[in-house]
């Protein structure tokens, strides 16, 4: 049975095709998802029971990395593949420490953008742009970027849990290099990338082929290459829970977080 379209769902949206933003929203306990997304996520959890916890650990990395950037003096964020707003959005974390911080969110999924725009309202310090990561000219040349980002001052470019949805044929390394090139010295590249160390990766990839975001599994060297033009801060590229943890959690093997994460600073 086709689900009734809620009022917030853009008319052109294909409710039958599961989507990464809404699957992730469901894993995090959000309500901006449809039956097909939930079924997909439940199948995913059957193969990969740690996926929900992995999403939470990725959000925890986001929180620590945003704080790190603000404490390092950065007051501008460009969050690409920002997703459907969930508790602890970048502007909320950053503005708690430095209220003047500006944040431009970018996502290529309509539901994510619609929800973000509704949440942000007419806040002059934030905006959400509907654009694709692989189109840096549109993102960097947008009116929103001109309003919110001063390219003469350090900017944190965030790409969390998104690059594994960008196939090599779409040239993600070249796109990331363009963002890094546009940022002044002292800017940060904050990145997390899906990473599975066992054979289940094959089954998960096959599942995502049925969604609007077929994924790609990259090894550590290809992920580290995204940081070209920056210097990784300690502890480098590591499993997400190991990146400057706030408290020790010895119970969970770090690789069950399914994400590796790091922060590079442009010299
Ligand atoms: C798993 S969510 C991650 C959300 C958030 N960054 C986080 O880490 O919590 C991935 C997001 O990336 C978006 N996305 C996937 N491919 C994209 C692309 N090529 N350009 C922009 N956004 C993309 C999806 O729509 C989704 O909202």
Short mmCIF file of N, CA, C and O in Angstrom, two decimals, residues 1-4 16 35-36:
data_model
loop_
_atom_site.label_atom_id
_atom_site.label_comp_id
_atom_site.label_asym_id
_atom_site.label_seq_id
_atom_site.Cartn_x
_atom_site.Cartn_y
_atom_site.Cartn_z
N UNK A 1 0.84 -1.19 0.00
CA UNK A 1 0.00 0.00 0.00
C UNK A 1 0.89 1.26 0.00
O UNK A 1 1.87 1.32 0.73
N UNK A 2 0.52 2.22 -0.81
CA UNK A 2 1.31 3.44 -0.87
C UNK A 2 0.94 4.32 0.32
O UNK A 2 -0.22 4.49 0.63
N UNK A 3 1.94 4.84 0.97
CA UNK A 3 1.72 5.67 2.14
C UNK A 3 1.13 7.01 1.73
O UNK A 3 1.43 7.54 0.67
N UNK A 4 0.25 7.55 2.59
CA UNK A 4 -0.30 8.87 2.30
C UNK A 4 0.80 9.92 2.43
O UNK A 4 1.59 9.85 3.38
N UNK A 16 8.40 5.75 -2.92
CA UNK A 16 8.67 4.32 -3.05
C UNK A 16 10.17 4.00 -2.98
O UNK A 16 10.54 2.86 -2.80
N UNK A 35 7.43 4.64 4.88
CA UNK A 35 7.39 3.19 5.06
C UNK A 35 8.57 2.49 4.37
O UNK A 35 9.21 1.63 4.97
N UNK A 36 8.87 2.91 3.15
CA UNK A 36 9.96 2.25 2.41
C UNK A 36 11.31 2.48 3.08
O UNK A 36 12.18 1.61 3.07
#
